[in-house]
Amino acid sequence: MTKYPLSIASRGWAALGAFLVLCQVFNLFAGSLAFAAENRAPILQINTGGHMALVRDMLFTADGKRLISASDDKTIRIWDIEKKRTVQILRGEIDFADGGKIYEIALSPNGRYLAAAGHTGINGANVHPVRLYDLQTGEIVRLFSGHREPVLSVTFSGDGRFLASAGMDDSAIVWRVSDGRQLS
């Protein structure tokens, strides 16, 4: 077992389980990556001035060519693994002030849609929609509104027809992806 000096901020498995991505923090005072396992270095290090805050979730596309990361900087970044750079930045219905976070992302089985869960950060908002992005265009194609508190988790059904979300309001909701209808 490899021990790391700092906690792991996020993780993600590559297609076929060949790689595990561990996201750690850059130490601004020391000017180095806060990754110091004895005599070990990251296999792939992407240091492109990307996210500016904690990365809460990440996942790979099915083909393993892209890494998708979600951060407290209110962005979702899509990275080209081979080129080691951001190829797309998604922003959503999130306040640009201090509030608002993306807690979890999920990729549809066919790779067409990305769902993002979190909270808007807008004062007085008691609706916290799950955002559904079309990955080809980067546009939000649907907002699933039903939670009264921030949404912590989101996942697609195996066939991609349904989306489940769970929030801090102690509710779990199942949605039909095709029309956004709340089923439970």
Tab-separated table of C-alpha atoms in Angstrom:
chain	number	residue	atom	x	y	z
A	1	MET	CA	0.000	0.000	0.000
A	2	THR	CA	1.286	3.464	-0.920
A	3	LYS	CA	0.909	6.134	1.749
A	4	TYR	CA	0.536	9.757	0.755
A	5	PRO	CA	1.466	12.747	2.931
A	6	LEU	CA	-1.842	14.560	2.308
A	7	SER	CA	-5.381	13.401	1.915
A	8	ILE	CA	-6.621	12.554	-1.545
A	9	ALA	CA	-8.990	15.273	-2.764
A	10	SER	CA	-10.608	13.247	-5.554
A	11	ARG	CA	-10.244	10.055	-7.540
A	12	GLY	CA	-11.307	8.448	-10.809
A	13	TRP	CA	-10.810	5.129	-12.617
A	14	ALA	CA	-9.880	4.990	-16.278
A	15	ALA	CA	-11.651	2.800	-18.780
A	16	LEU	CA	-11.010	-0.908	-18.170
A	17	GLY	CA	-9.567	-0.055	-14.751
A	18	ALA	CA	-6.075	0.457	-16.166
A	19	PHE	CA	-5.329	3.743	-14.367
A	20	LEU	CA	-6.380	5.437	-11.174
A	21	VAL	CA	-6.217	9.221	-10.999
A	22	LEU	CA	-5.601	10.788	-7.635
A	23	CYS	CA	-5.965	14.521	-7.374
A	24	GLN	CA	-3.891	16.287	-4.782
A	25	VAL	CA	-3.106	19.848	-3.899
A	26	PHE	CA	-0.317	22.078	-5.159
A	27	ASN	CA	1.595	23.598	-2.254
A	28	LEU	CA	1.804	27.318	-3.040
A	29	PHE	CA	4.316	27.988	-0.258
A	30	ALA	CA	6.764	25.283	-1.303
A	31	GLY	CA	6.090	25.755	-5.008
A	32	SER	CA	5.653	22.061	-5.646
A	33	LEU	CA	3.048	19.378	-6.094
A	34	ALA	CA	2.000	18.055	-2.704
A	35	PHE	CA	2.724	14.480	-3.759
A	36	ALA	CA	5.734	12.987	-2.120
A	37	ALA	CA	5.466	9.226	-1.939
A	38	GLU	CA	8.939	7.830	-1.409
A	39	ASN	CA	10.867	7.625	-4.684
A	40	ARG	CA	7.655	7.765	-6.704
A	41	ALA	CA	6.369	10.279	-9.187
A	42	PRO	CA	3.020	10.612	-10.926
A	43	ILE	CA	2.762	8.710	-14.219
A	44	LEU	CA	0.792	11.586	-15.721
A	45	GLN	CA	0.879	15.054	-14.284
A	46	ILE	CA	-1.382	17.701	-15.773
A	47	ASN	CA	-0.289	21.125	-14.598
A	48	THR	CA	-1.848	23.617	-16.941
A	49	GLY	CA	-3.202	26.272	-14.623
A	50	GLY	CA	-6.572	24.493	-14.656
A	51	HIS	CA	-8.829	24.434	-11.628
A	52	MET	CA	-8.322	27.134	-9.058
A	53	ALA	CA	-9.980	25.312	-6.129
A	54	LEU	CA	-10.614	21.859	-4.697
A	55	VAL	CA	-11.485	19.177	-7.264
A	56	ARG	CA	-14.436	17.282	-5.792
A	57	ASP	CA	-15.032	14.663	-8.479
A	58	MET	CA	-13.542	13.304	-11.671
A	59	LEU	CA	-14.207	10.544	-14.147
A	60	PHE	CA	-12.936	9.191	-17.440
A	61	THR	CA	-14.868	8.870	-20.670
A	62	ALA	CA	-15.470	5.260	-21.757
A	63	ASP	CA	-12.672	5.416	-24.345
A	64	GLY	CA	-10.195	6.664	-21.726
A	65	LYS	CA	-9.184	9.645	-23.875
A	66	ARG	CA	-10.773	12.357	-21.728
A	67	LEU	CA	-10.791	13.108	-18.025
A	68	ILE	CA	-13.691	15.186	-16.696
A	69	SER	CA	-13.183	17.052	-13.424
A	70	ALA	CA	-15.535	19.154	-11.269
A	71	SER	CA	-14.265	21.769	-8.861
A	72	ASP	CA	-15.219	24.266	-6.210
A	73	ASP	CA	-14.096	26.927	-8.705
A	74	LYS	CA	-17.566	26.367	-10.245
A	75	THR	CA	-16.257	24.782	-13.429
A	76	ILE	CA	-16.243	21.383	-15.042
A	77	ARG	CA	-13.158	20.820	-17.156
A	78	ILE	CA	-12.740	18.249	-19.883
A	79	TRP	CA	-9.107	17.268	-20.342
A	80	ASP	CA	-7.454	15.600	-23.312
A	81	ILE	CA	-5.242	12.987	-21.651
A	82	GLU	CA	-2.792	12.661	-24.543
A	83	LYS	CA	-2.337	16.424	-25.025
A	84	LYS	CA	-2.460	17.109	-21.262
A	85	ARG	CA	-4.672	20.158	-21.646
A	86	THR	CA	-8.196	21.406	-21.105
A	87	VAL	CA	-10.303	21.104	-24.252
A	88	GLN	CA	-13.617	22.342	-22.840
A	89	ILE	CA	-14.859	24.248	-19.789
A	90	LEU	CA	-18.484	23.935	-18.681
A	91	ARG	CA	-20.118	26.515	-16.455
A	92	GLY	CA	-23.646	26.340	-15.174
A	93	GLU	CA	-26.325	27.907	-13.096
A	94	ILE	CA	-24.014	28.735	-10.224
A	95	ASP	CA	-23.537	32.029	-8.412
A	96	PHE	CA	-20.156	33.605	-9.168
A	97	ALA	CA	-19.837	34.965	-5.630
A	98	ASP	CA	-18.522	32.916	-2.724
A	99	GLY	CA	-21.273	30.272	-2.782
A	100	GLY	CA	-22.032	27.503	-5.214
A	101	LYS	CA	-20.266	24.193	-5.665
A	102	ILE	CA	-20.288	21.147	-7.900
A	103	TYR	CA	-20.225	18.073	-5.674
A	104	GLU	CA	-20.504	15.190	-8.112
A	105	ILE	CA	-20.686	14.457	-11.830
A	106	ALA	CA	-21.948	11.424	-13.750
A	107	LEU	CA	-21.512	10.440	-17.374
A	108	SER	CA	-24.338	8.743	-19.258
A	109	PRO	CA	-23.522	5.218	-20.473
A	110	ASN	CA	-23.451	6.371	-24.117
A	111	GLY	CA	-21.125	9.274	-23.225
A	112	ARG	CA	-23.485	11.908	-24.636
A	113	TYR	CA	-24.610	13.569	-21.399
A	114	LEU	CA	-22.938	14.750	-18.232
A	115	ALA	CA	-25.006	15.350	-15.095
A	116	ALA	CA	-23.715	17.735	-12.414
A	117	ALA	CA	-24.947	17.869	-8.818
A	118	GLY	CA	-24.297	20.574	-6.270
A	119	HIS	CA	-25.855	23.795	-5.130
A	120	THR	CA	-26.356	27.128	-6.774
A	121	GLY	CA	-25.002	29.313	-3.990
A	122	ILE	CA	-27.719	31.862	-4.723
A	123	ASN	CA	-29.030	33.355	-1.472
A	124	GLY	CA	-32.612	32.366	-0.760
A	125	ALA	CA	-32.727	29.742	-3.495
A	126	ASN	CA	-34.605	26.692	-2.307
A	127	VAL	CA	-34.338	24.874	-5.610
A	128	HIS	CA	-31.067	23.161	-6.430
A	129	PRO	CA	-31.288	21.691	-9.914
A	130	VAL	CA	-29.182	18.904	-11.338
A	131	ARG	CA	-27.766	20.183	-14.619
A	132	LEU	CA	-27.620	17.959	-17.696
A	133	TYR	CA	-25.008	18.957	-20.273
A	134	ASP	CA	-24.709	17.800	-23.864
A	135	LEU	CA	-20.999	17.003	-24.139
A	136	GLN	CA	-20.920	17.668	-27.883
A	137	THR	CA	-22.093	21.273	-27.519
A	138	GLY	CA	-21.316	22.021	-23.875
A	139	GLU	CA	-24.834	23.415	-23.474
A	140	ILE	CA	-27.202	22.716	-20.609
A	141	VAL	CA	-30.043	20.733	-22.161
A	142	ARG	CA	-32.120	20.183	-19.046
A	143	LEU	CA	-32.440	21.252	-15.424
A	144	PHE	CA	-33.883	18.665	-13.043
A	145	SER	CA	-35.484	20.760	-10.281
A	146	GLY	CA	-36.955	19.083	-7.224
A	147	HIS	CA	-34.452	19.243	-4.389
A	148	ARG	CA	-34.872	21.928	-1.717
A	149	GLU	CA	-31.285	21.585	-0.476
A	150	PRO	CA	-27.959	21.010	-2.265
A	151	VAL	CA	-27.653	17.811	-4.306
A	152	LEU	CA	-24.766	15.604	-3.213
A	153	SER	CA	-24.973	12.639	-5.559
A	154	VAL	CA	-26.108	11.806	-9.067
A	155	THR	CA	-25.977	8.636	-11.181
A	156	PHE	CA	-27.394	7.284	-14.435
A	157	SER	CA	-29.197	3.970	-14.808
A	158	GLY	CA	-27.323	1.306	-16.779
A	159	ASP	CA	-29.328	2.028	-19.931
A	160	GLY	CA	-29.050	5.823	-19.520
A	161	ARG	CA	-32.818	6.365	-19.575
A	162	PHE	CA	-33.011	7.449	-15.936
A	163	LEU	CA	-31.068	9.676	-13.607
A	164	ALA	CA	-31.124	9.427	-9.811
A	165	SER	CA	-30.166	12.269	-7.502
A	166	ALA	CA	-29.840	12.493	-3.724
A	167	GLY	CA	-29.717	15.665	-1.703
A	168	MET	CA	-29.160	17.183	1.694
A	169	ASP	CA	-32.951	17.495	1.956
A	170	ASP	CA	-32.997	13.718	2.694
A	171	SER	CA	-34.622	12.965	-0.641
A	172	ALA	CA	-33.720	10.733	-3.551
A	173	ILE	CA	-35.378	11.462	-6.877
A	174	VAL	CA	-35.489	9.393	-10.054
A	175	TRP	CA	-35.837	11.379	-13.290
A	176	ARG	CA	-36.581	10.335	-16.852
A	177	VAL	CA	-33.732	11.795	-18.914
A	178	SER	CA	-35.705	12.161	-22.167
A	179	ASP	CA	-38.213	14.689	-20.801
A	180	GLY	CA	-37.036	15.557	-17.275
A	181	ARG	CA	-40.114	14.083	-15.645
A	182	GLN	CA	-39.764	13.294	-11.937
A	183	LEU	CA	-40.724	9.650	-11.365
A	184	SER	CA	-40.264	9.356	-7.604
